[in-house]
Amino acid sequence: MPSEPVTADTHDTIQVRGARENNLADVCVDIPKRRLSVFTGLSGSGKSSLVFGTIAAESQRLINETYTTFVQSFMPSLGRPDVDSLRNLSAAIIVDQERMGANSRSTMGTATDASAMLRIVFSRVGTPRLEPSSAFSFNHSEGMCGGCEGLGRTNQIDVGELYDRDLSLNEGAITVPGYGVGSWYWQVFVHSGLLDADKRLADYTREEWQTFLYQPTTKVKVGTNSFSYEGLVPKIRRTYLAKDREKMQPAVRAFVDRAVVFAVCPECEGTRLNAQARSVRVLGRTITECSAMQVNELAEFVRSLDEPSVKPLLDNLGHTLDSLVQVGLGYLSLDRESGTLSGGEAQRVKMVRHLGSSLSDITYVFDEPTVGLHPHDIERMNNLLLSLRDKGNTVLVVEHKPETIAIADHVVDLGPGAGPSGGHVTYAGDVAGLRASGTLTGDHLDHRATLRARVRRPTGAIPITGASTHNLKDVSVDVPLGVLTVVTGVAGSGKSSLIHGALPGREGVVVVDQSPIRGSRRSNPATYTGLLDPVRTAFARANKVRASLFSANSEGACPECKGAGVVYTDLAMMAGVATTCEQCQGKRFRPEVLTHTLHGRNISQVLAMSVVEAREFFTTGNARTILDRLHDVGLGYLGLGQPLTTLSGGERQRLKLAVSMAKEGAVYVLDEPTSGLHLADVDRLLALLDRLVEDGDTVVVIEHHQAVMAHADHIIDLGPGAGHDGGRVVFEGSPADLVADGDTLTARHLRAYLER
């Protein structure tokens, strides 16, 4: 039975009763409103299920139902979280680590409204005078460059890569992915009646080449069917080049990389605006120059403007820019495309959107807001969280960093373990009580890694010479082989530019980063790691049937949801809705497939297992080998069938590391592997990194976590600041030397960490 509530029934607390979402075990907890509450516990302990999957989800469901009554007749309802009751909810705003839309027309300036305010300033006080403000927008016909339509770049298709001149259409002359013989696109060309499908392309007349490659959209009729014919080049531009490259299928991406040449627009030189908009100046600066400035420099420029007619606007713009600096993004510029921001950068941009809001009594929900931040920047982030609270809001933060846990008014610790071993509230109260609670989090809150007694000696070095990518200033440095090297520095100092710009592509280098794992929402850890192959084979042998029956993406899939387990409804006016498939009840397979078992479990039950459970189920063979790797990288709690789209950046990286450990790699490059890791799991990660080094490999880690720095054999520190103020190696050597003699920001924080 659910435990009794811990406080009296009052409107000053969010009251959760009987929460059972995912692994939550009838959780009952009261969370104070208008306070900063931090939720802690191992990865997979239930923090996100409670905060995001229960509290925030129910708040947003109620709001959606309130404002979408008029479309209820065709829109499926959002599923109610599995909870007995939730009381005293307020409107919830989720500020997560999901990367921002990769639309090339979205920039940091458009995402924060800073560009909109800047445009108004230029339209009112710029010389020569140019109105309205849309005349300075690259997303509006009045302001965009005509040559590139406001994109800042042009693309040129190498038409020779689109076809084989020696073949006819019927013989497969079109070599573009998706246009092969029998495809829909192929049928349009063949049956349009505009071209001879049996004629070799080499024999085409000038008019036929024009029709084949450049014909504008034309309505054609074949029998009783009407459809549109379009030349190959405009069709490619519309269907492929309008998409974000990272969202393309691998074959399409390879084709685009091969057949399309992207270049800076010669007309606007990449600035996106037309000549008229670029001619207007404020204090000698054009709007394109302002947009390209670092945010911290632009903030100083805005403060220097003495224009009484737009003073309130300048104050708001200055506040937004100062907020970006406060969250550690002062090194970016307003013209930075949103899709190029990391998950942590995107979350901080979203945060800035709300800092200037006049709304109060809102529930703000944050997912590890310190991810990607140097210890120097965490204090500023903490101050912003407190400022949101002080405006009368409820702030809920899922976090592992002790610096943020320490400022909490209230802590909810979940556990005691992860997955099936988690889902319980092991402590709720203040930080002092957490320290004395005896929980895993309480015991590790003041835990500190120590410096190595003896650092390992390098076996060689990888030289980096004259690196100048982004803000790097002709950097030359040796990355030692055979040891654990940590590359650190404040956000924007040049760490990623140095390592990712120099090491990938070299022989034996395996890069394991936090970028989204390519694959559909059907993908899961079992499919991504190759685990599903031996599992399907085992089921097939045990039941003397075809292995394809046990794939939800193939023969065994539920016909209603096509093996997805949910039915997706895309809505033009709001986010799409996913509802559990009524036919298979989310199990993804045909009923007859589920009658086949292996050791008493069907395929759906096996995919519902965690890695830890599956290791007990599969004790030998290739399946056990893959499961052991997943366990070694700290993903024992992960469900085998959990959609990859639900994984955090840190989980994605550790999943990639588990796969990469099977490769013959001599140099492993990891990008902030502690993201999403509980304090207790950091020690396990360090042991894994040590094991790789002791096996003869080289490990290079881009990291801010002081425990990883202290554990390293070698440190490369970049700085001294971010953006223009960074890009230099300010220290290289052992952690002990950095602590003893270093005067960098990293040295000061590592010294303070070890002295606590």
mmCIF file of N, CA and C in Angstrom, residues 14 51-52 55-61 63 89-97 347 349-367 385 388 391 393-398:
data_model
loop_
_atom_site.group_PDB
_atom_site.id
_atom_site.type_symbol
_atom_site.label_atom_id
_atom_site.label_comp_id
_atom_site.label_asym_id
_atom_site.label_seq_id
_atom_site.Cartn_x
_atom_site.Cartn_y
_atom_site.Cartn_z
ATOM 1 N N ILE A 14 2.878 20.223 -3.837
ATOM 2 C CA ILE A 14 2.392 19.324 -4.887
ATOM 3 C C ILE A 14 2.329 17.940 -4.253
ATOM 4 N N VAL A 51 9.351 13.154 -12.055
ATOM 5 C CA VAL A 51 9.308 14.586 -12.366
ATOM 6 C C VAL A 51 8.712 14.850 -13.744
ATOM 7 N N PHE A 52 9.263 14.184 -14.764
ATOM 8 C CA PHE A 52 8.815 14.433 -16.135
ATOM 9 C C PHE A 52 7.598 13.578 -16.503
ATOM 10 N N ILE A 55 4.588 14.293 -12.873
ATOM 11 C CA ILE A 55 4.158 15.648 -12.496
ATOM 12 C C ILE A 55 4.012 16.549 -13.719
ATOM 13 N N ALA A 56 5.094 16.687 -14.506
ATOM 14 C CA ALA A 56 5.038 17.575 -15.670
ATOM 15 C C ALA A 56 4.063 17.048 -16.722
ATOM 16 N N ALA A 57 4.041 15.728 -16.913
ATOM 17 C CA ALA A 57 3.160 15.149 -17.935
ATOM 18 C C ALA A 57 1.691 15.408 -17.608
ATOM 19 N N GLU A 58 1.308 15.253 -16.341
ATOM 20 C CA GLU A 58 -0.091 15.476 -15.979
ATOM 21 C C GLU A 58 -0.461 16.952 -16.072
ATOM 22 N N SER A 59 0.458 17.831 -15.686
ATOM 23 C CA SER A 59 0.195 19.261 -15.818
ATOM 24 C C SER A 59 -0.061 19.630 -17.274
ATOM 25 N N GLN A 60 0.805 19.156 -18.173
ATOM 26 C CA GLN A 60 0.650 19.491 -19.585
ATOM 27 C C GLN A 60 -0.581 18.817 -20.194
ATOM 28 N N ARG A 61 -0.907 17.607 -19.726
ATOM 29 C CA ARG A 61 -2.112 16.933 -20.225
ATOM 30 C C ARG A 61 -3.361 17.741 -19.872
ATOM 31 N N ILE A 63 -3.576 20.951 -19.230
ATOM 32 C CA ILE A 63 -3.605 22.197 -20.004
ATOM 33 C C ILE A 63 -4.051 21.924 -21.430
ATOM 34 N N LEU A 89 -1.298 21.053 -8.701
ATOM 35 C CA LEU A 89 -0.375 21.282 -9.807
ATOM 36 C C LEU A 89 -0.534 22.699 -10.335
ATOM 37 N N SER A 90 0.562 23.257 -10.824
ATOM 38 C CA SER A 90 0.495 24.517 -11.568
ATOM 39 C C SER A 90 1.014 24.246 -12.975
ATOM 40 N N ALA A 91 0.859 25.203 -13.859
ATOM 41 C CA ALA A 91 1.303 25.026 -15.242
ATOM 42 C C ALA A 91 2.799 24.721 -15.265
ATOM 43 N N ALA A 92 3.172 23.679 -15.998
ATOM 44 C CA ALA A 92 4.570 23.238 -16.029
ATOM 45 C C ALA A 92 5.226 23.593 -17.349
ATOM 46 N N ILE A 93 6.444 24.098 -17.260
ATOM 47 C CA ILE A 93 7.271 24.372 -18.429
ATOM 48 C C ILE A 93 8.509 23.496 -18.331
ATOM 49 N N ILE A 94 8.699 22.646 -19.333
ATOM 50 C CA ILE A 94 9.837 21.718 -19.326
ATOM 51 C C ILE A 94 11.009 22.346 -20.072
ATOM 52 N N VAL A 95 12.141 22.396 -19.411
ATOM 53 C CA VAL A 95 13.365 22.921 -20.022
ATOM 54 C C VAL A 95 14.365 21.769 -20.046
ATOM 55 N N ASP A 96 14.352 21.012 -21.160
ATOM 56 C CA ASP A 96 15.147 19.791 -21.216
ATOM 57 C C ASP A 96 16.364 19.938 -22.119
ATOM 58 N N GLN A 97 17.056 18.809 -22.320
ATOM 59 C CA GLN A 97 18.286 18.821 -23.116
ATOM 60 C C GLN A 97 18.065 18.432 -24.569
ATOM 61 N N GLN A 347 19.555 23.735 -23.793
ATOM 62 C CA GLN A 347 18.778 23.865 -22.561
ATOM 63 C C GLN A 347 18.961 25.243 -21.941
ATOM 64 N N VAL A 349 19.717 28.011 -23.561
ATOM 65 C CA VAL A 349 19.009 28.989 -24.391
ATOM 66 C C VAL A 349 17.524 28.992 -24.034
ATOM 67 N N LYS A 350 16.949 27.800 -23.874
ATOM 68 C CA LYS A 350 15.546 27.710 -23.481
ATOM 69 C C LYS A 350 15.318 28.376 -22.130
ATOM 70 N N MET A 351 16.273 28.224 -21.239
ATOM 71 C CA MET A 351 16.153 28.819 -19.907
ATOM 72 C C MET A 351 16.065 30.331 -19.988
ATOM 73 N N VAL A 352 16.888 30.912 -20.857
ATOM 74 C CA VAL A 352 16.917 32.363 -20.999
ATOM 75 C C VAL A 352 15.572 32.895 -21.488
ATOM 76 N N ARG A 353 14.873 32.090 -22.282
ATOM 77 C CA ARG A 353 13.550 32.509 -22.762
ATOM 78 C C ARG A 353 12.623 32.864 -21.600
ATOM 79 N N HIS A 354 12.792 32.153 -20.478
ATOM 80 C CA HIS A 354 11.841 32.290 -19.376
ATOM 81 C C HIS A 354 12.293 33.261 -18.295
ATOM 82 N N LEU A 355 13.586 33.640 -18.316
ATOM 83 C CA LEU A 355 14.088 34.507 -17.251
ATOM 84 C C LEU A 355 13.426 35.875 -17.254
ATOM 85 N N GLY A 356 13.071 36.361 -18.441
ATOM 86 C CA GLY A 356 12.443 37.675 -18.522
ATOM 87 C C GLY A 356 10.933 37.625 -18.474
ATOM 88 N N SER A 357 10.379 36.448 -18.271
ATOM 89 C CA SER A 357 8.919 36.304 -18.281
ATOM 90 C C SER A 357 8.289 36.979 -17.071
ATOM 91 N N SER A 358 7.121 37.571 -17.291
ATOM 92 C CA SER A 358 6.390 38.204 -16.187
ATOM 93 C C SER A 358 5.458 37.212 -15.501
ATOM 94 N N LEU A 359 5.441 35.952 -15.979
ATOM 95 C CA LEU A 359 4.611 34.927 -15.348
ATOM 96 C C LEU A 359 5.199 34.524 -14.001
ATOM 97 N N SER A 360 4.340 34.173 -13.068
ATOM 98 C CA SER A 360 4.794 33.657 -11.776
ATOM 99 C C SER A 360 3.926 32.466 -11.401
ATOM 100 N N ASP A 361 4.329 31.776 -10.352
ATOM 101 C CA ASP A 361 3.649 30.569 -9.892
ATOM 102 C C ASP A 361 3.595 29.496 -10.992
ATOM 103 N N ILE A 362 4.669 29.451 -11.772
ATOM 104 C CA ILE A 362 4.839 28.420 -12.792
ATOM 105 C C ILE A 362 5.729 27.321 -12.206
ATOM 106 N N THR A 363 5.552 26.097 -12.663
ATOM 107 C CA THR A 363 6.471 25.020 -12.297
ATOM 108 C C THR A 363 7.471 24.838 -13.438
ATOM 109 N N TYR A 364 8.734 25.137 -13.164
ATOM 110 C CA TYR A 364 9.799 24.945 -14.151
ATOM 111 C C TYR A 364 10.496 23.619 -13.862
ATOM 112 N N VAL A 365 10.650 22.808 -14.890
ATOM 113 C CA VAL A 365 11.236 21.480 -14.735
ATOM 114 C C VAL A 365 12.512 21.405 -15.565
ATOM 115 N N PHE A 366 13.640 21.163 -14.902
ATOM 116 C CA PHE A 366 14.944 21.150 -15.560
ATOM 117 C C PHE A 366 15.564 19.754 -15.514
ATOM 118 N N ASP A 367 16.199 19.379 -16.615
ATOM 119 C CA ASP A 367 16.889 18.100 -16.711
ATOM 120 C C ASP A 367 18.392 18.349 -16.759
ATOM 121 N N LEU A 385 18.745 29.576 -11.286
ATOM 122 C CA LEU A 385 17.699 28.707 -10.747
ATOM 123 C C LEU A 385 17.058 29.348 -9.520
ATOM 124 N N LEU A 388 14.711 32.222 -10.530
ATOM 125 C CA LEU A 388 13.397 31.747 -10.966
ATOM 126 C C LEU A 388 12.526 31.412 -9.755
ATOM 127 N N LYS A 391 11.116 34.507 -7.940
ATOM 128 C CA LYS A 391 10.016 35.191 -8.617
ATOM 129 C C LYS A 391 8.670 34.547 -8.304
ATOM 130 N N ASN A 393 8.144 31.060 -8.355
ATOM 131 C CA ASN A 393 7.919 29.841 -9.131
ATOM 132 C C ASN A 393 8.389 28.605 -8.376
ATOM 133 N N THR A 394 7.841 27.466 -8.771
ATOM 134 C CA THR A 394 8.298 26.172 -8.266
ATOM 135 C C THR A 394 9.335 25.643 -9.245
ATOM 136 N N VAL A 395 10.513 25.329 -8.757
ATOM 137 C CA VAL A 395 11.601 24.871 -9.625
ATOM 138 C C VAL A 395 11.958 23.436 -9.244
ATOM 139 N N LEU A 396 11.775 22.525 -10.201
ATOM 140 C CA LEU A 396 12.092 21.111 -10.002
ATOM 141 C C LEU A 396 13.279 20.760 -10.892
ATOM 142 N N VAL A 397 14.333 20.237 -10.289
ATOM 143 C CA VAL A 397 15.573 19.980 -11.019
ATOM 144 C C VAL A 397 16.015 18.535 -10.817
ATOM 145 N N VAL A 398 16.192 17.812 -11.918
ATOM 146 C CA VAL A 398 16.818 16.495 -11.867
ATOM 147 C C VAL A 398 18.311 16.720 -12.048
#
